[in-house]
Amino acid sequence: MGKVAVAFAAAAVVAACSVAAVMVRRRVRSRRKWRTVVEILKELEEGCNTPVGRLRQVVDAMAVEMHAGLASEGGSKLKMLLTFVHDLPKGTEKGTYYALHLGGSYFRILRVHLGGERSYLDVQDVERHPIPSHLMNSTSEILFNFLAFSMERFIEKEGNGSNSQGVKRELAFTFSFPVKHSSITSGVLIKWTKGFEISEMVGKDIAECLQGALNRRGLDMHVAALVNDTVGALSLGYYHDPDTVVAVVFGTGSNACYLERTDAIIKSQGLLTTSGSMVVNMEWGNFWSSHLPRTSYDIDLDAESSNPNDMGFEKMISGMYLGEIVRRVILRMSQESDIFGPSSSLLSEPYVLRTNSVSAMHEDETLELQEVARILKDLGVSEVPLKVRKLVVKVCDVVTRRAGRLAAAGIAGILKKIGRDGSGGITSGRSRSEIQMQKRTVVAVEGGLYMNYTMFREYMEEALVEILGEEVSRYVVVKAMEDGSSIGSALLVASLQS
Ligand code: ADP
Ligand code: MG
């Protein structure tokens, strides 16, 4: 071999060695990156851990906070608001009634026709529209004019048979934000939640705002009740089954109400109702306890939200936030490794990942997780390998499992407060034989998260059995109430007329 040839061969060997070295270095780096991501996942799992012992602590804290909120105004983060609803619809109501429901993401309008028997409930023309986002931080006038305009269009579409000429239409206004009521027909907004920000409306009478807007449009409608969405769901539950004493909503936000004895509402002494009870709107979204498993993602989400230090429970369990928690985890994984490829600016955008995409990824049954790939692509992350897609599914699972289990603990807390959890409540111990006499208890549940996200629902129901035990669980029935908030509010108005 000549000198030149030798030099050539040597150079080729050196080149091959350095290519191999680069490849090995890359593989080592990529393994290290993968390890980083696995550690982030592990840390998330540990942070979101909800063993039954911890859930029981949350149950107790919920029951204690309920007591405190009933004892004095401002006594707890739970406002435990009076609703002035003491009689729920029985099933004998007759006539035609309307409901207009302002939720967190949707508004709905519907009409019910009642024939005086429980089986004769005819729900007509349910209209459901997304709330245009510009309305959420507009003015009260713009918001209510829009609602009145939508109501007018709804009525225009009615046939002549729906309402006799000259008779005022009775309307329920279902409102999914905290209100301080002075009667069932009036109440002022305490604060906005779920991303709404129309500050001049705080302190205003909500029913009056709607009535004014309806009058301005010349509509012959009477706002006969201002109803929290949870109270609507309770009303529909009770209408079908009088063992219904609790209602919970898992939609954009989350909240619960229940039937309480008036003598237990200590902060309103002397409150008399014919039934001896009143529905209490807990505003449980604002529940807080040091036993709640909080991660750095929750802390950052809260700090950067429009309502920091507020609605801590809601931010862990409701539809508005689950997607955002998952996004924050994926973003961190993508920043600390290259497993998601080149960084996507879309992924840095708050709230870009919606909870319905989380459920679509979580429940993706295709072999290659194509739905996960499609959603990630929409977030600007394309061509991720299968093992990364599986990792994303796992993140969805961890966040939703925690949400479902904490939701169950919340429900069990209410059952504990009213002595329906088999333990005799938080003040008295009961014997095993008394547990046999446990009353059948129905919990009405509604909201888009619960109705559409099967894994959330299953985790919640599984945890409820875990907390209560098989024996007591047999007496606790969770019933889904589709559109319960709106339909039930219309039924409540009907019951006020009869
Ligand atoms: P609102 O909160 O306006 O009363 P809904 O009760 O219908 O409306 O809840 C809507 C919310 O439910 C959505 O914002 C979303 O967070 C959640 N949601 C709806 N569909 C799904 C789904 N398929 N998977 C997971 N969450 C969903
Ligand atoms: Mg709702």
Short mmCIF file of C-alpha atoms and ligand atoms in Angstrom, two decimals:
data_model
loop_
_atom_site.label_atom_id
_atom_site.label_comp_id
_atom_site.label_asym_id
_atom_site.label_seq_id
_atom_site.Cartn_x
_atom_site.Cartn_y
_atom_site.Cartn_z
CA MET A 1 0.00 0.00 0.00
CA GLY A 2 1.34 3.39 -0.90
CA LYS A 3 1.72 6.23 1.59
CA VAL A 4 -1.33 8.03 0.25
CA ALA A 5 -3.51 4.94 0.48
CA VAL A 6 -2.44 4.33 4.09
CA ALA A 7 -3.26 7.91 5.03
CA PHE A 8 -6.66 7.51 3.35
CA ALA A 9 -7.50 4.30 5.19
CA ALA A 10 -6.44 5.81 8.52
CA ALA A 11 -8.63 8.85 7.90
CA ALA A 12 -11.58 6.58 7.07
CA VAL A 13 -11.11 4.64 10.34
CA VAL A 14 -10.94 7.88 12.34
CA ALA A 15 -14.07 9.16 10.61
CA ALA A 16 -15.96 5.91 11.26
CA CYS A 17 -14.93 5.99 14.90
CA SER A 18 -16.06 9.55 15.40
CA VAL A 19 -19.43 8.85 13.69
CA ALA A 20 -19.90 5.89 16.03
CA ALA A 21 -18.90 8.04 18.98
CA VAL A 22 -21.42 10.74 18.02
CA MET A 23 -24.13 8.09 17.69
CA VAL A 24 -23.32 6.58 21.07
CA ARG A 25 -23.21 10.04 22.64
CA ARG A 26 -26.60 10.81 21.07
CA ARG A 27 -28.08 7.55 22.31
CA VAL A 28 -26.74 8.18 25.82
CA ARG A 29 -28.10 11.74 25.74
CA SER A 30 -31.47 10.59 24.47
CA ARG A 31 -31.62 7.89 27.16
CA ARG A 32 -30.78 10.55 29.72
CA LYS A 33 -33.52 12.81 28.29
CA TRP A 34 -36.00 9.94 28.43
CA ARG A 35 -35.01 9.34 32.03
CA THR A 36 -35.65 13.03 32.79
CA VAL A 37 -39.14 12.74 31.34
CA VAL A 38 -39.87 9.54 33.25
CA GLU A 39 -38.78 11.34 36.42
CA ILE A 40 -41.15 14.21 35.67
CA LEU A 41 -43.94 11.66 35.29
CA LYS A 42 -42.97 9.91 38.51
CA GLU A 43 -42.93 13.20 40.37
CA LEU A 44 -46.38 14.00 38.96
CA GLU A 45 -47.73 10.61 40.04
CA GLU A 46 -46.40 11.10 43.54
CA GLY A 47 -47.76 14.63 43.72
CA CYS A 48 -51.21 13.52 42.59
CA ASN A 49 -51.36 10.45 44.78
CA THR A 50 -54.75 9.93 46.43
CA PRO A 51 -54.72 6.81 48.58
CA VAL A 52 -57.99 6.21 50.36
CA GLY A 53 -56.55 7.41 53.67
CA ARG A 54 -55.83 10.79 52.15
CA LEU A 55 -59.29 10.91 50.55
CA ARG A 56 -60.83 10.27 53.96
CA GLN A 57 -58.95 13.30 55.29
CA VAL A 58 -60.45 15.34 52.48
CA VAL A 59 -63.90 13.94 53.34
CA ASP A 60 -63.52 15.04 56.95
CA ALA A 61 -62.19 18.46 55.96
CA MET A 62 -65.17 19.00 53.63
CA ALA A 63 -67.66 18.10 56.38
CA VAL A 64 -65.86 20.35 58.89
CA GLU A 65 -65.76 23.28 56.45
CA MET A 66 -69.47 22.83 55.73
CA HIS A 67 -70.21 23.16 59.44
CA ALA A 68 -68.00 26.24 59.67
CA GLY A 69 -69.64 27.86 56.64
CA LEU A 70 -73.09 27.28 58.12
CA ALA A 71 -72.06 28.57 61.54
CA SER A 72 -71.05 32.09 60.54
CA GLU A 73 -70.81 34.36 57.53
CA GLY A 74 -67.22 34.10 56.29
CA GLY A 75 -66.54 31.22 58.70
CA SER A 76 -65.14 29.06 55.90
CA LYS A 77 -63.93 29.21 52.33
CA LEU A 78 -67.21 27.41 51.65
CA LYS A 79 -69.82 30.14 51.40
CA MET A 80 -72.74 27.76 52.05
CA LEU A 81 -75.21 30.16 50.44
CA LEU A 82 -78.93 30.25 51.17
CA THR A 83 -81.01 29.62 48.07
CA PHE A 84 -84.49 30.23 49.52
CA VAL A 85 -85.54 26.99 47.86
CA HIS A 86 -87.29 24.87 50.47
CA ASP A 87 -89.78 22.88 48.45
CA LEU A 88 -88.65 20.92 45.45
CA PRO A 89 -90.92 19.92 42.53
CA LYS A 90 -93.08 16.92 43.33
CA GLY A 91 -94.27 15.75 39.95
CA THR A 92 -97.80 17.16 40.10
CA GLU A 93 -96.91 20.48 38.42
CA LYS A 94 -98.75 21.55 35.26
CA GLY A 95 -98.19 24.06 32.49
CA THR A 96 -95.47 25.43 30.22
CA TYR A 97 -92.29 26.96 31.64
CA TYR A 98 -89.00 28.23 30.29
CA ALA A 99 -85.40 28.16 31.39
CA LEU A 100 -82.46 30.29 30.31
CA HIS A 101 -79.16 28.95 31.61
CA LEU A 102 -75.88 30.82 31.64
CA GLY A 103 -73.16 28.20 32.24
CA GLY A 104 -69.39 28.53 32.13
CA SER A 105 -69.01 27.73 28.42
CA TYR A 106 -72.56 27.35 27.10
CA PHE A 107 -75.90 29.02 27.41
CA ARG A 108 -79.04 27.02 26.98
CA ILE A 109 -82.68 27.82 26.43
CA LEU A 110 -85.50 25.34 26.69
CA ARG A 111 -89.18 24.93 27.36
CA VAL A 112 -90.87 22.21 29.39
CA HIS A 113 -94.46 21.18 29.26
CA LEU A 114 -95.85 19.45 32.33
CA GLY A 115 -99.01 17.40 32.43
CA GLY A 116 -99.45 16.99 36.19
CA GLU A 117 -97.88 13.57 36.39
CA ARG A 118 -94.22 12.76 36.81
CA SER A 119 -94.24 10.67 33.65
CA TYR A 120 -95.60 13.61 31.69
CA LEU A 121 -92.52 15.79 31.41
CA ASP A 122 -92.06 17.02 27.88
CA VAL A 123 -88.77 18.86 27.30
CA GLN A 124 -89.03 20.92 24.14
CA ASP A 125 -86.62 22.76 21.84
CA VAL A 126 -83.43 22.52 23.87
CA GLU A 127 -81.04 25.08 22.40
CA ARG A 128 -77.40 24.98 23.40
CA HIS A 129 -74.84 27.48 22.16
CA PRO A 130 -71.25 28.32 23.12
CA ILE A 131 -71.05 31.65 24.94
CA PRO A 132 -69.22 34.03 22.55
CA SER A 133 -65.89 34.61 24.31
CA HIS A 134 -65.99 38.41 23.90
CA LEU A 135 -69.07 38.50 26.15
CA MET A 136 -67.12 37.11 29.10
CA ASN A 137 -65.30 40.39 29.60
CA SER A 138 -67.75 42.85 28.06
CA THR A 139 -70.34 44.80 30.07
CA SER A 140 -73.46 43.64 31.88
CA GLU A 141 -75.57 45.49 29.33
CA ILE A 142 -73.96 43.71 26.38
CA LEU A 143 -74.20 40.32 28.10
CA PHE A 144 -77.86 40.67 29.09
CA ASN A 145 -78.91 42.21 25.79
CA PHE A 146 -77.41 39.18 24.09
CA LEU A 147 -79.29 36.78 26.37
CA ALA A 148 -82.57 38.65 25.83
CA PHE A 149 -82.00 38.68 22.07
CA SER A 150 -81.39 34.90 22.12
CA MET A 151 -84.56 34.43 24.14
CA GLU A 152 -86.52 36.51 21.65
CA ARG A 153 -85.31 34.38 18.76
CA PHE A 154 -86.27 31.23 20.67
CA ILE A 155 -89.79 32.50 21.23
CA GLU A 156 -90.17 33.62 17.63
CA LYS A 157 -89.58 30.04 16.54
CA GLU A 158 -92.40 28.74 18.77
CA GLY A 159 -95.62 27.65 17.20
CA ASN A 160 -98.78 29.48 18.27
CA GLY A 161 -99.84 26.55 20.45
CA SER A 162 -97.05 26.99 23.00
CA ASN A 163 -98.40 29.98 24.82
CA SER A 164 -101.86 31.44 25.15
CA GLN A 165 -102.06 35.07 24.07
CA GLY A 166 -101.80 37.54 26.91
CA VAL A 167 -100.37 35.11 29.45
CA LYS A 168 -96.89 36.01 30.69
CA ARG A 169 -94.30 33.32 30.14
CA GLU A 170 -92.71 32.18 33.38
CA LEU A 171 -88.94 31.88 33.14
CA ALA A 172 -86.25 30.35 35.33
CA PHE A 173 -82.86 32.00 35.11
CA THR A 174 -80.26 29.33 35.80
CA PHE A 175 -77.04 31.04 36.75
CA SER A 176 -73.80 29.14 37.40
CA PHE A 177 -71.93 31.75 39.47
CA PRO A 178 -72.06 32.60 43.19
CA VAL A 179 -75.04 34.75 44.18
CA LYS A 180 -76.15 36.10 47.53
CA HIS A 181 -79.90 35.68 47.48
CA SER A 182 -82.42 37.77 49.37
CA SER A 183 -85.31 35.69 48.01
CA ILE A 184 -85.75 33.07 45.31
CA THR A 185 -86.36 35.83 42.76
CA SER A 186 -83.47 38.08 43.62
CA GLY A 187 -79.80 37.96 44.44
CA VAL A 188 -76.58 39.81 43.78
CA LEU A 189 -73.45 38.50 42.12
CA ILE A 190 -70.70 37.84 44.68
CA LYS A 191 -67.86 37.29 42.21
CA TRP A 192 -67.16 35.85 38.80
CA THR A 193 -65.47 32.48 38.29
CA LYS A 194 -64.49 30.32 35.28
CA GLY A 195 -62.75 33.14 33.43
CA PHE A 196 -65.64 35.64 33.36
CA GLU A 197 -64.55 39.21 34.19
CA ILE A 198 -67.26 41.87 34.09
CA SER A 199 -66.37 43.68 37.28
CA GLU A 200 -69.18 46.26 37.22
CA MET A 201 -71.68 43.41 37.59
CA VAL A 202 -70.43 42.31 40.99
CA GLY A 203 -73.01 43.42 43.55
CA LYS A 204 -75.78 43.81 40.97
CA ASP A 205 -79.08 41.94 41.11
CA ILE A 206 -78.82 39.28 38.43
CA ALA A 207 -82.54 38.61 38.02
CA GLU A 208 -83.22 42.33 37.70
CA CYS A 209 -80.54 42.62 34.98
CA LEU A 210 -82.21 39.90 32.93
CA GLN A 211 -85.75 41.18 33.53
CA GLY A 212 -84.64 44.65 32.44
CA ALA A 213 -83.12 43.32 29.22
CA LEU A 214 -86.24 41.23 28.45
CA ASN A 215 -88.45 44.27 29.06
CA ARG A 216 -86.27 46.41 26.78
CA ARG A 217 -86.93 43.93 23.99
CA GLY A 218 -90.66 43.99 24.80
CA LEU A 219 -90.81 40.32 25.72
CA ASP A 220 -93.73 39.22 27.81
CA MET A 221 -91.64 37.13 30.17
CA HIS A 222 -91.33 37.07 33.92
CA VAL A 223 -88.13 35.98 35.66
CA ALA A 224 -89.84 33.86 38.29
CA ALA A 225 -86.74 32.38 39.90
CA LEU A 226 -82.98 32.85 39.97
CA VAL A 227 -81.56 29.36 40.33
CA ASN A 228 -78.03 28.10 40.79
CA ASP A 229 -77.28 25.33 38.26
CA THR A 230 -76.71 22.76 41.02
CA VAL A 231 -80.14 23.60 42.47
CA GLY A 232 -81.67 23.00 39.05
CA ALA A 233 -80.03 19.57 38.92
CA LEU A 234 -81.30 18.81 42.43
CA SER A 235 -84.82 19.83 41.39
CA LEU A 236 -84.87 17.48 38.42
CA GLY A 237 -83.39 14.69 40.56
CA TYR A 238 -86.05 15.21 43.23
CA TYR A 239 -88.84 15.43 40.68
CA HIS A 240 -87.98 11.92 39.50
CA ASP A 241 -86.91 10.49 42.85
CA PRO A 242 -87.60 12.12 46.26
CA ASP A 243 -84.58 10.40 47.82
CA THR A 244 -82.44 12.95 45.93
CA VAL A 245 -80.82 15.23 48.51
CA VAL A 246 -77.50 16.19 46.91
CA ALA A 247 -76.62 17.54 43.45
CA VAL A 248 -73.20 18.09 41.94
CA VAL A 249 -72.11 19.69 38.68
CA PHE A 250 -68.90 18.80 36.88
CA GLY A 251 -68.79 21.00 33.80
CA THR A 252 -66.55 23.95 33.00
CA GLY A 253 -66.56 24.54 36.75
CA SER A 254 -67.72 22.43 39.66
CA ASN A 255 -70.18 23.00 42.49
CA ALA A 256 -72.59 21.18 44.78
CA CYS A 257 -75.79 21.82 46.71
CA TYR A 258 -77.82 19.76 49.16
CA LEU A 259 -80.91 19.82 51.30
CA GLU A 260 -80.10 21.04 54.82
CA ARG A 261 -82.23 21.31 57.97
CA THR A 262 -82.92 24.99 58.68
CA ASP A 263 -81.93 24.58 62.33
CA ALA A 264 -78.45 23.53 61.18
CA ILE A 265 -78.03 26.84 59.32
CA ILE A 266 -76.84 28.59 62.45
CA LYS A 267 -75.74 31.80 60.72
CA SER A 268 -79.38 32.48 59.79
CA GLN A 269 -81.10 31.87 63.07
CA GLY A 270 -84.87 32.02 63.04
CA LEU A 271 -85.01 31.02 59.40
CA LEU A 272 -88.39 29.35 59.04
CA THR A 273 -89.56 27.28 56.11
CA THR A 274 -92.67 25.15 55.84
CA SER A 275 -90.61 22.08 55.05
CA GLY A 276 -88.06 22.71 57.84
CA SER A 277 -85.26 22.54 55.31
CA MET A 278 -83.57 24.65 52.66
CA VAL A 279 -81.29 23.91 49.75
CA VAL A 280 -77.79 25.24 50.46
CA ASN A 281 -75.50 26.16 47.57
CA MET A 282 -72.07 25.21 48.86
CA GLU A 283 -69.95 26.91 46.20
CA TRP A 284 -67.59 24.00 46.78
CA GLY A 285 -65.25 25.09 44.00
CA ASN A 286 -63.63 27.32 46.61
CA PHE A 287 -63.08 24.47 49.07
CA TRP A 288 -59.54 24.19 50.34
CA SER A 289 -57.72 21.82 52.65
CA SER A 290 -54.04 21.13 53.26
CA HIS A 291 -54.87 17.47 52.57
CA LEU A 292 -55.51 18.20 48.89
CA PRO A 293 -52.59 16.86 46.85
CA ARG A 294 -51.19 19.98 45.21
CA THR A 295 -48.39 20.02 42.64
CA SER A 296 -46.19 22.79 41.25
CA TYR A 297 -48.43 22.77 38.14
CA ASP A 298 -51.48 23.61 40.30
CA ILE A 299 -49.57 26.39 42.05
CA ASP A 300 -48.44 27.97 38.78
CA LEU A 301 -51.85 27.56 37.15
CA ASP A 302 -53.46 29.33 40.10
CA ALA A 303 -50.90 32.15 40.21
CA GLU A 304 -51.35 32.86 36.50
CA SER A 305 -55.17 32.59 36.51
CA SER A 306 -57.61 35.50 36.50
CA ASN A 307 -58.62 34.58 40.08
CA PRO A 308 -55.50 33.60 42.06
CA ASN A 309 -55.99 32.11 45.54
CA ASP A 310 -59.57 31.40 44.66
CA MET A 311 -61.50 28.28 43.61
CA GLY A 312 -58.67 25.90 44.56
CA PHE A 313 -60.83 22.76 44.48
CA GLU A 314 -62.44 23.72 41.16
CA LYS A 315 -58.98 24.21 39.66
CA MET A 316 -58.14 20.56 40.47
CA ILE A 317 -61.34 18.85 39.41
CA SER A 318 -63.24 20.75 36.71
CA GLY A 319 -63.34 20.81 32.93
CA MET A 320 -61.90 24.27 32.52
CA TYR A 321 -58.65 23.28 34.21
CA LEU A 322 -57.83 19.59 33.60
CA GLY A 323 -56.58 20.29 30.08
CA GLU A 324 -54.50 23.19 31.35
CA ILE A 325 -52.82 21.05 34.03
CA VAL A 326 -51.99 18.39 31.40
CA ARG A 327 -50.63 21.10 29.07
CA ARG A 328 -48.31 22.39 31.76
CA VAL A 329 -46.90 18.91 32.39
CA ILE A 330 -46.34 18.26 28.67
CA LEU A 331 -44.75 21.69 28.25
CA ARG A 332 -42.28 21.00 31.02
CA MET A 333 -41.44 17.61 29.51
CA SER A 334 -40.86 19.24 26.15
CA GLN A 335 -38.64 21.93 27.67
CA GLU A 336 -36.49 19.51 29.65
CA SER A 337 -36.06 16.97 26.85
CA ASP A 338 -36.30 16.73 23.11
CA ILE A 339 -38.76 13.85 23.08
CA PHE A 340 -41.44 16.14 21.61
CA GLY A 341 -39.09 17.35 18.88
CA PRO A 342 -38.44 21.04 18.26
CA SER A 343 -40.27 23.22 20.76
CA SER A 344 -43.76 24.31 19.74
CA SER A 345 -44.84 27.84 20.57
CA LEU A 346 -48.47 26.68 20.55
CA LEU A 347 -47.82 24.42 23.52
CA SER A 348 -46.81 27.50 25.53
CA GLU A 349 -50.23 29.06 25.09
CA PRO A 350 -52.38 28.78 28.22
CA TYR A 351 -55.64 26.84 27.87
CA VAL A 352 -54.85 25.74 24.31
CA LEU A 353 -55.34 22.10 25.34
CA ARG A 354 -59.03 21.60 26.14
CA THR A 355 -60.30 18.92 28.48
CA ASN A 356 -62.30 17.28 25.69
CA SER A 357 -58.98 16.69 23.91
CA VAL A 358 -57.62 15.20 27.12
CA SER A 359 -60.50 12.70 27.23
CA ALA A 360 -60.10 11.97 23.52
CA MET A 361 -56.41 11.14 24.07
CA HIS A 362 -57.04 9.25 27.30
CA GLU A 363 -59.73 7.13 25.69
CA ASP A 364 -57.93 6.61 22.37
CA GLU A 365 -58.38 2.92 21.61
CA THR A 366 -56.43 2.78 18.34
CA LEU A 367 -53.36 0.56 18.37
CA GLU A 368 -51.03 3.36 17.28
CA LEU A 369 -52.74 6.02 19.40
CA GLN A 370 -53.63 7.98 16.28
CA GLU A 371 -55.98 10.32 18.12
CA VAL A 372 -53.15 11.27 20.48
CA ALA A 373 -50.90 11.91 17.46
CA ARG A 374 -53.59 14.06 15.81
CA ILE A 375 -54.17 16.20 18.91
CA LEU A 376 -50.44 16.64 19.52
CA LYS A 377 -50.06 17.67 15.89
CA ASP A 378 -52.73 20.33 16.41
CA LEU A 379 -50.52 21.60 19.26
CA GLY A 380 -47.60 21.90 16.88
CA VAL A 381 -45.96 18.65 17.99
CA SER A 382 -45.75 16.19 15.13
CA GLU A 383 -44.29 12.78 14.55
CA VAL A 384 -43.79 11.69 18.12
CA PRO A 385 -43.00 7.99 18.56
CA LEU A 386 -45.51 5.62 20.11
CA LYS A 387 -43.75 5.48 23.47
CA VAL A 388 -44.10 9.27 23.81
CA ARG A 389 -47.79 9.08 22.89
CA LYS A 390 -48.21 6.47 25.63
CA LEU A 391 -46.52 8.82 28.05
CA VAL A 392 -49.00 11.58 27.17
CA VAL A 393 -51.90 9.20 27.82
CA LYS A 394 -50.38 8.41 31.20
CA VAL A 395 -50.22 12.13 32.07
CA CYS A 396 -53.93 12.48 31.18
CA ASP A 397 -54.68 9.47 33.34
CA VAL A 398 -52.83 10.78 36.40
CA VAL A 399 -54.49 14.21 36.26
CA THR A 400 -58.00 12.86 35.64
CA ARG A 401 -57.72 10.08 38.20
CA ARG A 402 -56.85 12.62 40.87
CA ALA A 403 -59.79 14.79 39.78
CA GLY A 404 -62.28 11.92 39.85
CA ARG A 405 -61.10 10.70 43.25
CA LEU A 406 -61.14 14.15 44.83
CA ALA A 407 -64.62 14.71 43.42
CA ALA A 408 -65.71 11.49 45.13
CA ALA A 409 -64.19 12.68 48.42
CA GLY A 410 -66.18 15.91 48.09
CA ILE A 411 -69.43 13.99 47.66
CA ALA A 412 -68.60 11.70 50.57
CA GLY A 413 -67.93 14.83 52.66
CA ILE A 414 -71.48 16.05 52.02
CA LEU A 415 -72.87 12.61 52.85
CA LYS A 416 -70.89 12.70 56.07
CA LYS A 417 -72.25 16.12 56.99
CA ILE A 418 -75.84 14.93 56.60
CA GLY A 419 -75.23 11.57 58.24
CA ARG A 420 -75.62 9.48 55.10
CA ASP A 421 -72.10 8.06 54.89
CA GLY A 422 -72.70 5.33 57.43
CA SER A 423 -70.52 6.97 60.07
CA GLY A 424 -73.19 9.03 61.79
CA GLY A 425 -71.77 12.37 60.70
CA ILE A 426 -68.97 14.24 62.37
CA THR A 427 -70.52 14.80 65.77
CA SER A 428 -71.98 11.46 66.80
CA GLY A 429 -70.79 7.88 66.56
CA ARG A 430 -73.36 5.33 65.47
CA SER A 431 -73.39 1.59 66.00
CA ARG A 432 -73.08 -0.98 63.21
CA SER A 433 -76.75 -1.94 63.62
CA GLU A 434 -77.82 1.63 62.90
CA ILE A 435 -75.77 1.53 59.73
CA GLN A 436 -78.17 -1.16 58.55
CA MET A 437 -80.86 1.52 58.70
CA GLN A 438 -78.97 3.79 56.36
CA LYS A 439 -81.40 5.72 54.17
CA ARG A 440 -81.32 5.41 50.43
CA THR A 441 -79.61 8.55 49.14
CA VAL A 442 -79.58 9.78 45.57
CA VAL A 443 -76.90 12.16 44.31
CA ALA A 444 -77.89 13.92 41.08
CA VAL A 445 -74.89 14.66 38.89
CA GLU A 446 -74.60 16.66 35.71
CA GLY A 447 -72.19 18.67 33.58
CA GLY A 448 -70.20 18.09 30.42
CA LEU A 449 -67.15 16.65 32.17
CA TYR A 450 -69.15 13.99 33.98
CA MET A 451 -71.47 13.19 31.07
CA ASN A 452 -68.76 12.90 28.41
CA TYR A 453 -65.54 11.80 30.09
CA THR A 454 -66.03 8.14 30.93
CA MET A 455 -62.73 7.71 32.75
CA PHE A 456 -63.43 10.68 35.02
CA ARG A 457 -66.84 9.22 35.85
CA GLU A 458 -65.43 5.76 36.50
CA TYR A 459 -62.61 7.00 38.72
CA MET A 460 -65.13 9.05 40.70
CA GLU A 461 -67.58 6.21 41.18
CA GLU A 462 -64.85 3.72 42.04
CA ALA A 463 -63.40 6.04 44.69
CA LEU A 464 -66.83 6.68 46.20
CA VAL A 465 -67.25 2.94 46.83
CA GLU A 466 -63.70 2.79 48.19
CA ILE A 467 -64.40 5.60 50.65
CA LEU A 468 -67.87 4.53 51.76
CA GLY A 469 -67.31 0.78 51.67
CA GLU A 470 -69.42 -1.76 49.76
CA GLU A 471 -72.15 -1.92 52.40
CA VAL A 472 -72.98 1.79 52.63
CA SER A 473 -72.42 2.31 48.89
CA ARG A 474 -75.42 0.12 48.19
CA TYR A 475 -77.60 2.90 49.60
CA VAL A 476 -75.95 5.67 47.64
CA VAL A 477 -77.15 6.06 44.08
CA VAL A 478 -75.40 8.44 41.68
CA LYS A 479 -77.78 9.48 38.91
CA ALA A 480 -76.80 11.36 35.77
CA MET A 481 -79.12 14.25 34.90
CA GLU A 482 -78.64 15.34 31.32
CA ASP A 483 -79.47 19.08 31.07
CA GLY A 484 -80.62 18.74 34.67
CA SER A 485 -79.67 22.31 35.60
CA SER A 486 -81.92 23.90 33.00
CA ILE A 487 -84.82 21.43 33.05
CA GLY A 488 -84.86 21.28 36.84
CA SER A 489 -84.92 25.09 37.14
CA ALA A 490 -88.00 25.22 34.91
CA LEU A 491 -89.62 22.57 37.13
CA LEU A 492 -88.78 24.64 40.17
CA VAL A 493 -90.58 27.65 38.69
CA ALA A 494 -93.54 25.37 37.96
CA SER A 495 -93.60 24.23 41.58
CA LEU A 496 -93.62 27.87 42.77
CA GLN A 497 -96.76 28.54 40.74
CA SER A 498 -98.73 25.57 42.05
P1 ADP B 1 -71.29 24.58 31.21
O1 ADP B 1 -70.12 24.41 32.09
O2 ADP B 1 -71.23 25.76 30.32
O3 ADP B 1 -72.59 24.48 31.95
P2 ADP B 1 -71.22 21.83 30.36
O4 ADP B 1 -71.84 21.35 31.61
O5 ADP B 1 -71.73 21.23 29.08
O6 ADP B 1 -71.29 23.37 30.16
O7 ADP B 1 -69.68 21.54 30.48
C1 ADP B 1 -68.83 21.90 29.45
C2 ADP B 1 -67.44 21.49 29.85
O8 ADP B 1 -67.39 20.08 30.04
C3 ADP B 1 -66.42 21.78 28.80
O9 ADP B 1 -65.91 23.08 28.97
C4 ADP B 1 -65.36 20.74 29.06
O10 ADP B 1 -64.49 21.19 30.05
C5 ADP B 1 -66.15 19.57 29.62
N1 ADP B 1 -66.37 18.59 28.55
C6 ADP B 1 -67.28 18.61 27.57
N2 ADP B 1 -67.15 17.55 26.75
C7 ADP B 1 -66.11 16.84 27.23
C8 ADP B 1 -65.45 15.64 26.84
N3 ADP B 1 -65.82 14.95 25.78
N4 ADP B 1 -64.42 15.23 27.60
C9 ADP B 1 -64.02 15.92 28.67
N5 ADP B 1 -64.58 17.05 29.08
C10 ADP B 1 -65.61 17.50 28.38
MG MG B 2 -73.26 23.73 33.74
#
